[in-house]
């Protein structure tokens, strides 16, 4: 029988939760056996959803994608819990609050397609409605920033997408999905999806959430459809009339990629202290907005913020390259890593 070690998770809200893990078991599976559901999607070291930080203890980290966990992060104790096998007792820091670490299985509601719309920029808006379960309950509670796994009808192929609307009582879930040339989910959306279709889903999951404590200004740095969870957060801020001074940096490669501009304009009108900037990396000569990456624009403002003694909470969502670059900027300028919250989007 393999040796068993004690794993203690330190949650974002300063709580602790412990479970045992055998040397031949990964942390996610061991937690599940103890009825603790940690955020995880692929279970293969590819998505980064199970990211944590080892504060003490020995472990072995099996192969994984560098997009999900960079070498630099790994050197600083970053781990993917689905690829981590203990070699001693461990203390692991996770970015979830204790209330987001669910006991028991993640809900798997069946949903109906309400709308499939072209948003421009090769992005599709998929609107779903959760159908009542056997007890007649509609399980569509989520927190802005979380994602759902959606299954292509008639297959067991699932993809994870962030929810872009605000929590609601009508059970509606909105997603903004970039159409990938050979993507299986994209082909279903383009060729087969129609209003009234039913699909299996799983979630909500994930711990990329608004940090509610304090009144620190908020900076949202998004690449492409990485803006979706931020729209959810901002829509909730509008509903709750939150007054944090906030700025959205929305990065796209070219003007042809523009989407969600009307939604952002609406939010600028409804969130008390929100400003927003669309950053085009390869603009045409006529582009009037920011020319460069959202990380460039973020760097310009972070320098000014820190010079004034302002330490914003920073939300990052998009491809791994964007997140690594923004984290590097924050580290170089001296913003503590506890002020950074991120979600990586990997192609799939
Ligand atoms: S669940 Fe661990 S990397 Fe995807």
mmCIF file of C-alpha atoms and ligand atoms in Angstrom:
data_model
loop_
_atom_site.group_PDB
_atom_site.id
_atom_site.type_symbol
_atom_site.label_atom_id
_atom_site.label_comp_id
_atom_site.label_asym_id
_atom_site.label_seq_id
_atom_site.Cartn_x
_atom_site.Cartn_y
_atom_site.Cartn_z
ATOM 1 C CA UNK A 1 0.000 0.000 0.000
ATOM 2 C CA UNK A 2 1.328 3.387 -0.843
ATOM 3 C CA UNK A 3 2.255 5.933 1.805
ATOM 4 C CA UNK A 4 -0.448 8.500 2.665
ATOM 5 C CA UNK A 5 0.180 12.177 3.374
ATOM 6 C CA UNK A 6 -1.871 14.984 4.829
ATOM 7 C CA UNK A 7 -2.794 17.855 2.473
ATOM 8 C CA UNK A 8 -3.914 21.162 3.974
ATOM 9 C CA UNK A 9 -5.503 23.741 1.638
ATOM 10 C CA UNK A 10 -5.341 27.400 2.641
ATOM 11 C CA UNK A 11 -8.256 29.192 1.017
ATOM 12 C CA UNK A 12 -8.357 32.779 -0.198
ATOM 13 C CA UNK A 13 -10.590 33.800 2.728
ATOM 14 C CA UNK A 14 -8.055 32.519 5.264
ATOM 15 C CA UNK A 15 -9.728 29.183 6.058
ATOM 16 C CA UNK A 16 -8.244 25.685 6.027
ATOM 17 C CA UNK A 17 -9.474 22.371 4.733
ATOM 18 C CA UNK A 18 -7.574 19.067 4.961
ATOM 19 C CA UNK A 19 -7.668 15.629 3.402
ATOM 20 C CA UNK A 20 -5.390 12.624 2.967
ATOM 21 C CA UNK A 21 -3.655 11.778 -0.293
ATOM 22 C CA UNK A 22 -1.713 8.631 -1.164
ATOM 23 C CA UNK A 23 1.629 8.901 -2.965
ATOM 24 C CA UNK A 24 0.111 7.362 -6.105
ATOM 25 C CA UNK A 25 -2.896 9.684 -6.148
ATOM 26 C CA UNK A 26 -3.176 13.245 -7.446
ATOM 27 C CA UNK A 27 -4.564 15.970 -5.181
ATOM 28 C CA UNK A 28 -7.814 16.449 -7.145
ATOM 29 C CA UNK A 29 -8.735 12.745 -7.015
ATOM 30 C CA UNK A 30 -7.813 12.463 -3.330
ATOM 31 C CA UNK A 31 -9.916 15.532 -2.483
ATOM 32 C CA UNK A 32 -12.869 14.067 -4.428
ATOM 33 C CA UNK A 33 -12.641 10.895 -2.347
ATOM 34 C CA UNK A 34 -12.938 13.061 0.748
ATOM 35 C CA UNK A 35 -16.068 14.646 -0.834
ATOM 36 C CA UNK A 36 -14.235 17.898 -1.590
ATOM 37 C CA UNK A 37 -14.724 19.162 -5.150
ATOM 38 C CA UNK A 38 -11.853 21.368 -6.258
ATOM 39 C CA UNK A 39 -11.949 23.338 -9.533
ATOM 40 C CA UNK A 40 -10.777 21.065 -12.378
ATOM 41 C CA UNK A 41 -11.789 20.582 -15.992
ATOM 42 C CA UNK A 42 -9.400 18.502 -18.096
ATOM 43 C CA UNK A 43 -7.746 16.421 -15.335
ATOM 44 C CA UNK A 44 -4.733 16.141 -17.652
ATOM 45 C CA UNK A 45 -2.624 19.204 -16.950
ATOM 46 C CA UNK A 46 -3.882 21.167 -19.949
ATOM 47 C CA UNK A 47 -6.445 23.713 -18.777
ATOM 48 C CA UNK A 48 -4.943 25.319 -15.661
ATOM 49 C CA UNK A 49 -8.286 25.249 -13.789
ATOM 50 C CA UNK A 50 -6.744 23.363 -10.841
ATOM 51 C CA UNK A 51 -3.920 25.825 -10.249
ATOM 52 C CA UNK A 52 -2.588 26.148 -6.703
ATOM 53 C CA UNK A 53 0.543 27.205 -4.916
ATOM 54 C CA UNK A 54 2.581 24.897 -2.683
ATOM 55 C CA UNK A 55 3.679 26.730 0.470
ATOM 56 C CA UNK A 56 5.457 23.752 2.021
ATOM 57 C CA UNK A 57 6.012 20.053 1.454
ATOM 58 C CA UNK A 58 7.500 17.729 -1.114
ATOM 59 C CA UNK A 59 5.692 16.631 -4.258
ATOM 60 C CA UNK A 60 6.150 15.291 -7.738
ATOM 61 C CA UNK A 61 4.658 17.229 -10.618
ATOM 62 C CA UNK A 62 3.859 15.122 -13.690
ATOM 63 C CA UNK A 63 3.918 16.360 -17.281
ATOM 64 C CA UNK A 64 1.572 19.216 -18.186
ATOM 65 C CA UNK A 65 1.164 21.956 -20.767
ATOM 66 C CA UNK A 66 3.319 25.046 -20.297
ATOM 67 C CA UNK A 67 0.248 27.154 -21.101
ATOM 68 C CA UNK A 68 -1.496 25.778 -18.018
ATOM 69 C CA UNK A 69 1.548 26.230 -15.760
ATOM 70 C CA UNK A 70 4.599 28.153 -16.881
ATOM 71 C CA UNK A 71 8.130 27.151 -15.892
ATOM 72 C CA UNK A 72 8.507 30.412 -14.022
ATOM 73 C CA UNK A 73 5.323 29.792 -12.043
ATOM 74 C CA UNK A 74 6.466 26.240 -11.300
ATOM 75 C CA UNK A 75 9.770 27.544 -9.947
ATOM 76 C CA UNK A 76 7.807 29.704 -7.506
ATOM 77 C CA UNK A 77 5.774 26.752 -6.182
ATOM 78 C CA UNK A 78 2.927 26.878 -8.701
ATOM 79 C CA UNK A 79 1.247 23.480 -9.121
ATOM 80 C CA UNK A 80 -1.545 21.882 -11.097
ATOM 81 C CA UNK A 81 -3.322 19.797 -8.516
ATOM 82 C CA UNK A 82 -4.456 17.211 -11.096
ATOM 83 C CA UNK A 83 -0.775 16.509 -11.884
ATOM 84 C CA UNK A 84 0.616 16.743 -8.346
ATOM 85 C CA UNK A 85 1.469 13.640 -6.332
ATOM 86 C CA UNK A 86 2.593 14.184 -2.707
ATOM 87 C CA UNK A 87 5.936 13.011 -1.388
ATOM 88 C CA UNK A 88 5.308 14.447 2.079
ATOM 89 C CA UNK A 89 2.652 16.448 3.953
ATOM 90 C CA UNK A 90 1.751 19.560 1.957
ATOM 91 C CA UNK A 91 0.288 23.012 2.557
ATOM 92 C CA UNK A 92 -1.280 24.385 -0.621
ATOM 93 C CA UNK A 93 -2.675 27.870 -1.224
ATOM 94 C CA UNK A 94 -5.743 27.987 -3.490
ATOM 95 C CA UNK A 95 -7.480 31.044 -4.927
ATOM 96 C CA UNK A 96 -11.000 29.887 -3.951
ATOM 97 C CA UNK A 97 -12.911 30.905 -0.878
ATOM 98 C CA UNK A 98 -13.943 27.966 1.298
ATOM 99 C CA UNK A 99 -17.566 28.436 0.193
ATOM 100 C CA UNK A 100 -16.500 27.824 -3.429
ATOM 101 C CA UNK A 101 -14.953 24.469 -2.663
ATOM 102 C CA UNK A 102 -18.043 22.391 -3.014
ATOM 103 C CA UNK A 103 -18.906 19.285 -1.084
ATOM 104 C CA UNK A 104 -20.253 16.604 -3.337
ATOM 105 C CA UNK A 105 -20.562 16.538 -7.097
ATOM 106 C CA UNK A 106 -20.797 19.608 -9.330
ATOM 107 C CA UNK A 107 -24.362 20.075 -10.710
ATOM 108 C CA UNK A 108 -24.996 18.751 -14.236
ATOM 109 C CA UNK A 109 -28.110 20.594 -15.433
ATOM 110 C CA UNK A 110 -29.706 20.009 -18.832
ATOM 111 C CA UNK A 111 -30.125 23.250 -20.801
ATOM 112 C CA UNK A 112 -32.121 24.367 -23.814
ATOM 113 C CA UNK A 113 -30.767 26.643 -26.525
ATOM 114 C CA UNK A 114 -32.609 29.991 -26.514
ATOM 115 C CA UNK A 115 -30.475 31.800 -29.108
ATOM 116 C CA UNK A 116 -27.383 31.438 -31.289
ATOM 117 C CA UNK A 117 -26.266 34.842 -32.616
ATOM 118 C CA UNK A 118 -23.339 36.163 -34.588
ATOM 119 C CA UNK A 119 -21.632 38.888 -32.510
ATOM 120 C CA UNK A 120 -19.128 39.875 -35.211
ATOM 121 C CA UNK A 121 -15.393 39.250 -34.982
ATOM 122 C CA UNK A 122 -15.965 35.509 -35.501
ATOM 123 C CA UNK A 123 -17.579 35.262 -32.069
ATOM 124 C CA UNK A 124 -20.872 33.515 -31.434
ATOM 125 C CA UNK A 125 -23.276 34.324 -28.597
ATOM 126 C CA UNK A 126 -24.946 31.209 -27.214
ATOM 127 C CA UNK A 127 -27.853 31.758 -24.838
ATOM 128 C CA UNK A 128 -29.069 28.774 -22.821
ATOM 129 C CA UNK A 129 -31.833 28.250 -20.302
ATOM 130 C CA UNK A 130 -31.489 25.709 -17.521
ATOM 131 C CA UNK A 131 -34.360 23.210 -17.585
ATOM 132 C CA UNK A 132 -35.993 22.242 -14.262
ATOM 133 C CA UNK A 133 -34.552 19.064 -12.703
ATOM 134 C CA UNK A 134 -36.662 16.097 -11.519
ATOM 135 C CA UNK A 135 -37.683 18.055 -8.419
ATOM 136 C CA UNK A 136 -38.690 21.028 -10.572
ATOM 137 C CA UNK A 137 -35.753 23.132 -9.363
ATOM 138 C CA UNK A 138 -33.794 25.355 -11.724
ATOM 139 C CA UNK A 139 -30.152 25.210 -10.759
ATOM 140 C CA UNK A 140 -28.595 28.265 -12.367
ATOM 141 C CA UNK A 141 -26.879 29.906 -9.465
ATOM 142 C CA UNK A 142 -23.377 31.017 -10.284
ATOM 143 C CA UNK A 143 -20.944 33.737 -9.425
ATOM 144 C CA UNK A 144 -19.638 36.179 -12.029
ATOM 145 C CA UNK A 145 -16.346 34.827 -13.387
ATOM 146 C CA UNK A 146 -17.324 31.144 -13.241
ATOM 147 C CA UNK A 147 -17.543 28.804 -16.225
ATOM 148 C CA UNK A 148 -19.654 25.861 -17.365
ATOM 149 C CA UNK A 149 -18.748 22.756 -19.312
ATOM 150 C CA UNK A 150 -21.034 22.329 -22.336
ATOM 151 C CA UNK A 151 -21.432 18.986 -24.091
ATOM 152 C CA UNK A 152 -22.021 18.715 -27.825
ATOM 153 C CA UNK A 153 -25.381 16.937 -28.142
ATOM 154 C CA UNK A 154 -25.076 13.275 -29.057
ATOM 155 C CA UNK A 155 -21.381 13.105 -28.082
ATOM 156 C CA UNK A 156 -19.341 13.066 -24.907
ATOM 157 C CA UNK A 157 -17.218 16.015 -26.095
ATOM 158 C CA UNK A 158 -17.196 18.883 -23.600
ATOM 159 C CA UNK A 159 -15.754 22.368 -23.714
ATOM 160 C CA UNK A 160 -15.519 24.889 -20.882
ATOM 161 C CA UNK A 161 -16.760 28.460 -21.466
ATOM 162 C CA UNK A 162 -17.115 31.398 -19.103
ATOM 163 C CA UNK A 163 -20.584 32.711 -18.386
ATOM 164 C CA UNK A 164 -20.965 36.315 -19.585
ATOM 165 C CA UNK A 165 -24.323 37.373 -18.141
ATOM 166 C CA UNK A 166 -25.088 38.231 -14.527
ATOM 167 C CA UNK A 167 -26.642 35.692 -12.143
ATOM 168 C CA UNK A 168 -30.405 35.636 -12.592
ATOM 169 C CA UNK A 169 -33.524 33.843 -11.407
ATOM 170 C CA UNK A 170 -34.703 32.875 -14.880
ATOM 171 C CA UNK A 171 -31.947 30.314 -15.357
ATOM 172 C CA UNK A 172 -30.349 32.018 -18.367
ATOM 173 C CA UNK A 173 -26.700 31.421 -19.155
ATOM 174 C CA UNK A 174 -24.918 33.456 -21.852
ATOM 175 C CA UNK A 175 -21.603 32.505 -23.473
ATOM 176 C CA UNK A 176 -19.362 34.280 -25.994
ATOM 177 C CA UNK A 177 -17.551 31.670 -28.042
ATOM 178 C CA UNK A 178 -14.763 32.319 -30.549
ATOM 179 C CA UNK A 179 -15.329 30.106 -33.587
ATOM 180 C CA UNK A 180 -12.218 28.004 -34.148
ATOM 181 C CA UNK A 181 -11.535 26.822 -37.726
ATOM 182 C CA UNK A 182 -11.509 23.114 -36.873
ATOM 183 C CA UNK A 183 -13.078 23.241 -33.407
ATOM 184 C CA UNK A 184 -15.666 20.566 -32.724
ATOM 185 C CA UNK A 185 -17.846 22.827 -30.600
ATOM 186 C CA UNK A 186 -17.508 25.579 -33.204
ATOM 187 C CA UNK A 187 -18.677 23.230 -35.975
ATOM 188 C CA UNK A 188 -21.687 22.266 -33.902
ATOM 189 C CA UNK A 189 -22.520 25.954 -33.330
ATOM 190 C CA UNK A 190 -22.067 26.847 -36.983
ATOM 191 C CA UNK A 191 -23.753 23.883 -38.610
ATOM 192 C CA UNK A 192 -26.153 22.194 -36.219
ATOM 193 C CA UNK A 193 -27.145 24.253 -33.159
ATOM 194 C CA UNK A 194 -30.709 25.562 -33.236
ATOM 195 C CA UNK A 195 -33.201 27.071 -30.818
ATOM 196 C CA UNK A 196 -34.837 24.343 -28.706
ATOM 197 C CA UNK A 197 -31.859 21.941 -28.802
ATOM 198 C CA UNK A 198 -31.044 20.396 -25.448
ATOM 199 C CA UNK A 199 -27.544 19.850 -24.156
ATOM 200 C CA UNK A 200 -25.924 18.455 -21.045
ATOM 201 C CA UNK A 201 -23.841 20.855 -19.016
ATOM 202 C CA UNK A 202 -21.732 20.763 -15.877
ATOM 203 C CA UNK A 203 -21.122 23.608 -13.489
ATOM 204 C CA UNK A 204 -20.827 26.318 -12.457
ATOM 205 C CA UNK A 205 -17.142 25.803 -11.708
ATOM 206 C CA UNK A 206 -14.019 27.885 -11.209
ATOM 207 C CA UNK A 207 -12.650 30.353 -8.736
ATOM 208 C CA UNK A 208 -11.999 33.394 -10.951
ATOM 209 C CA UNK A 209 -14.266 35.668 -8.926
ATOM 210 C CA UNK A 210 -14.561 39.263 -7.850
ATOM 211 C CA UNK A 211 -12.615 39.984 -4.704
ATOM 212 C CA UNK A 212 -15.320 41.543 -2.577
ATOM 213 C CA UNK A 213 -13.317 42.712 0.429
ATOM 214 C CA UNK A 214 -12.209 46.341 0.355
ATOM 215 C CA UNK A 215 -12.650 49.213 -2.037
ATOM 216 C CA UNK A 216 -9.463 48.866 -4.109
ATOM 217 C CA UNK A 217 -9.869 50.057 -7.712
ATOM 218 C CA UNK A 218 -10.391 47.227 -10.208
ATOM 219 C CA UNK A 219 -8.476 46.679 -13.439
ATOM 220 C CA UNK A 220 -9.783 44.139 -15.955
ATOM 221 C CA UNK A 221 -7.271 43.028 -18.597
ATOM 222 C CA UNK A 222 -8.909 40.839 -21.248
ATOM 223 C CA UNK A 223 -7.749 39.219 -24.467
ATOM 224 C CA UNK A 224 -10.475 38.292 -27.005
ATOM 225 C CA UNK A 225 -13.286 36.228 -25.501
ATOM 226 C CA UNK A 226 -11.458 36.493 -22.172
ATOM 227 C CA UNK A 227 -13.714 39.525 -21.800
ATOM 228 C CA UNK A 228 -16.746 37.242 -21.197
ATOM 229 C CA UNK A 229 -16.273 36.591 -17.442
ATOM 230 C CA UNK A 230 -15.438 40.257 -16.968
ATOM 231 C CA UNK A 231 -18.714 41.303 -18.587
ATOM 232 C CA UNK A 232 -20.430 39.042 -16.068
ATOM 233 C CA UNK A 233 -18.548 40.725 -13.209
ATOM 234 C CA UNK A 234 -19.275 44.220 -14.548
ATOM 235 C CA UNK A 235 -22.943 43.418 -15.138
ATOM 236 C CA UNK A 236 -23.221 42.351 -11.517
ATOM 237 C CA UNK A 237 -21.397 45.523 -10.439
ATOM 238 C CA UNK A 238 -24.017 47.494 -12.390
ATOM 239 C CA UNK A 239 -26.855 45.622 -10.660
ATOM 240 C CA UNK A 240 -25.345 46.088 -7.202
ATOM 241 C CA UNK A 241 -24.430 49.701 -8.016
ATOM 242 C CA UNK A 242 -20.846 49.107 -6.931
ATOM 243 C CA UNK A 243 -18.713 52.208 -7.094
ATOM 244 C CA UNK A 244 -15.151 50.831 -7.281
ATOM 245 C CA UNK A 245 -13.147 52.916 -9.713
ATOM 246 C CA UNK A 246 -12.702 50.414 -12.579
ATOM 247 C CA UNK A 247 -11.044 50.204 -15.963
ATOM 248 C CA UNK A 248 -11.421 47.547 -18.657
ATOM 249 C CA UNK A 249 -8.575 46.924 -21.123
ATOM 250 C CA UNK A 250 -10.043 44.846 -23.954
ATOM 251 C CA UNK A 251 -7.431 43.525 -26.371
ATOM 252 C CA UNK A 252 -8.009 42.311 -29.919
ATOM 253 C CA UNK A 253 -5.592 41.642 -32.761
ATOM 254 C CA UNK A 254 -7.282 43.748 -35.445
ATOM 255 C CA UNK A 255 -10.391 45.841 -35.993
ATOM 256 C CA UNK A 256 -11.911 42.849 -37.822
ATOM 257 C CA UNK A 257 -12.034 41.043 -34.478
ATOM 258 C CA UNK A 258 -14.240 43.650 -32.805
ATOM 259 C CA UNK A 259 -17.217 42.272 -30.857
ATOM 260 C CA UNK A 260 -19.154 43.077 -27.651
ATOM 261 C CA UNK A 261 -18.602 46.807 -28.200
ATOM 262 C CA UNK A 262 -22.293 47.653 -27.628
ATOM 263 C CA UNK A 263 -22.267 45.605 -24.416
ATOM 264 C CA UNK A 264 -19.214 47.504 -23.175
ATOM 265 C CA UNK A 265 -20.827 50.855 -24.030
ATOM 266 C CA UNK A 266 -23.929 49.837 -22.054
ATOM 267 C CA UNK A 267 -21.753 48.946 -19.071
ATOM 268 C CA UNK A 268 -19.913 52.273 -19.259
ATOM 269 C CA UNK A 269 -23.323 53.909 -18.880
ATOM 270 C CA UNK A 270 -24.509 51.654 -16.053
ATOM 271 C CA UNK A 271 -21.422 50.980 -13.874
ATOM 272 C CA UNK A 272 -20.779 54.062 -11.774
ATOM 273 C CA UNK A 273 -17.025 54.513 -12.170
ATOM 274 C CA UNK A 274 -16.129 52.401 -15.188
ATOM 275 C CA UNK A 275 -13.915 53.455 -18.062
ATOM 276 C CA UNK A 276 -12.949 51.111 -20.887
ATOM 277 C CA UNK A 277 -10.449 50.989 -23.683
ATOM 278 C CA UNK A 278 -10.303 48.739 -26.734
ATOM 279 C CA UNK A 279 -6.657 47.968 -27.518
ATOM 280 C CA UNK A 280 -5.830 46.873 -31.064
ATOM 281 C CA UNK A 281 -2.522 45.145 -31.463
ATOM 282 C CA UNK A 282 -2.288 45.457 -35.280
ATOM 283 C CA UNK A 283 -4.448 48.493 -36.080
ATOM 284 C CA UNK A 284 -5.092 50.099 -39.447
ATOM 285 C CA UNK A 285 -4.005 53.702 -39.966
ATOM 286 C CA UNK A 286 -7.509 54.939 -39.127
ATOM 287 C CA UNK A 287 -7.846 53.257 -35.685
ATOM 288 C CA UNK A 288 -8.516 55.987 -33.121
ATOM 289 C CA UNK A 289 -8.194 53.901 -29.934
ATOM 290 C CA UNK A 290 -5.186 52.449 -28.116
ATOM 291 C CA UNK A 291 -2.579 50.952 -30.435
ATOM 292 C CA UNK A 292 -0.878 47.992 -28.775
ATOM 293 C CA UNK A 293 -1.683 45.156 -26.407
ATOM 294 C CA UNK A 294 -3.934 45.534 -23.360
ATOM 295 C CA UNK A 295 -0.869 44.708 -21.251
ATOM 296 C CA UNK A 296 0.900 47.812 -22.654
ATOM 297 C CA UNK A 297 -2.069 49.982 -21.676
ATOM 298 C CA UNK A 298 -2.300 48.293 -18.264
ATOM 299 C CA UNK A 299 1.419 48.905 -17.657
ATOM 300 C CA UNK A 300 1.062 52.618 -18.490
ATOM 301 C CA UNK A 301 -1.703 53.002 -15.886
ATOM 302 C CA UNK A 302 -0.259 50.681 -13.222
ATOM 303 C CA UNK A 303 2.923 52.736 -13.121
ATOM 304 C CA UNK A 304 0.848 55.862 -12.530
ATOM 305 C CA UNK A 305 -1.354 54.102 -9.927
ATOM 306 C CA UNK A 306 1.566 52.776 -7.917
ATOM 307 C CA UNK A 307 3.309 56.151 -8.025
ATOM 308 C CA UNK A 308 0.196 57.556 -6.302
ATOM 309 C CA UNK A 309 0.164 54.709 -3.735
ATOM 310 C CA UNK A 310 -2.883 53.028 -5.349
ATOM 311 C CA UNK A 311 -2.810 49.214 -5.415
ATOM 312 C CA UNK A 312 -5.613 47.975 -7.675
ATOM 313 C CA UNK A 313 -7.127 44.486 -7.746
ATOM 314 C CA UNK A 314 -6.257 43.138 -11.186
ATOM 315 C CA UNK A 315 -8.346 40.601 -13.115
ATOM 316 C CA UNK A 316 -6.677 38.859 -16.045
ATOM 317 C CA UNK A 317 -8.373 36.608 -18.574
ATOM 318 C CA UNK A 318 -7.225 35.463 -21.980
ATOM 319 C CA UNK A 319 -4.503 33.357 -23.563
ATOM 320 C CA UNK A 320 -1.581 32.258 -21.343
ATOM 321 C CA UNK A 321 0.840 34.666 -23.100
ATOM 322 C CA UNK A 322 -1.268 37.667 -22.112
ATOM 323 C CA UNK A 323 -1.575 36.524 -18.512
ATOM 324 C CA UNK A 324 2.138 35.767 -18.169
ATOM 325 C CA UNK A 325 2.994 39.186 -19.647
ATOM 326 C CA UNK A 326 0.591 41.040 -17.321
ATOM 327 C CA UNK A 327 1.849 39.104 -14.282
ATOM 328 C CA UNK A 328 5.420 39.977 -15.235
ATOM 329 C CA UNK A 329 4.535 43.668 -15.518
ATOM 330 C CA UNK A 330 2.817 43.566 -12.111
ATOM 331 C CA UNK A 331 5.792 41.801 -10.517
ATOM 332 C CA UNK A 332 8.340 44.202 -12.037
ATOM 333 C CA UNK A 333 6.370 47.235 -10.899
ATOM 334 C CA UNK A 334 5.921 45.781 -7.399
ATOM 335 C CA UNK A 335 2.211 44.933 -7.246
ATOM 336 C CA UNK A 336 1.789 42.012 -4.805
ATOM 337 C CA UNK A 337 0.657 38.732 -6.390
ATOM 338 C CA UNK A 338 -2.258 38.640 -3.920
ATOM 339 C CA UNK A 339 -3.784 41.529 -5.924
ATOM 340 C CA UNK A 340 -3.858 39.425 -9.113
ATOM 341 C CA UNK A 341 -6.713 37.123 -10.120
ATOM 342 C CA UNK A 342 -6.490 35.224 -13.379
ATOM 343 C CA UNK A 343 -8.103 32.687 -15.677
ATOM 344 C CA UNK A 344 -6.248 31.202 -18.626
ATOM 345 C CA UNK A 345 -8.041 30.426 -21.875
ATOM 346 C CA UNK A 346 -6.474 27.571 -23.751
ATOM 347 C CA UNK A 347 -7.466 26.745 -27.320
ATOM 348 C CA UNK A 348 -9.777 23.764 -27.447
HETATM 349 S S1 LIG B 1 -7.802 20.143 -14.336
HETATM 350 FE FE1 LIG B 1 -5.741 20.302 -13.878
HETATM 351 S S2 LIG B 1 -4.919 21.325 -15.582
HETATM 352 FE FE2 LIG B 1 -6.979 20.956 -16.156
#
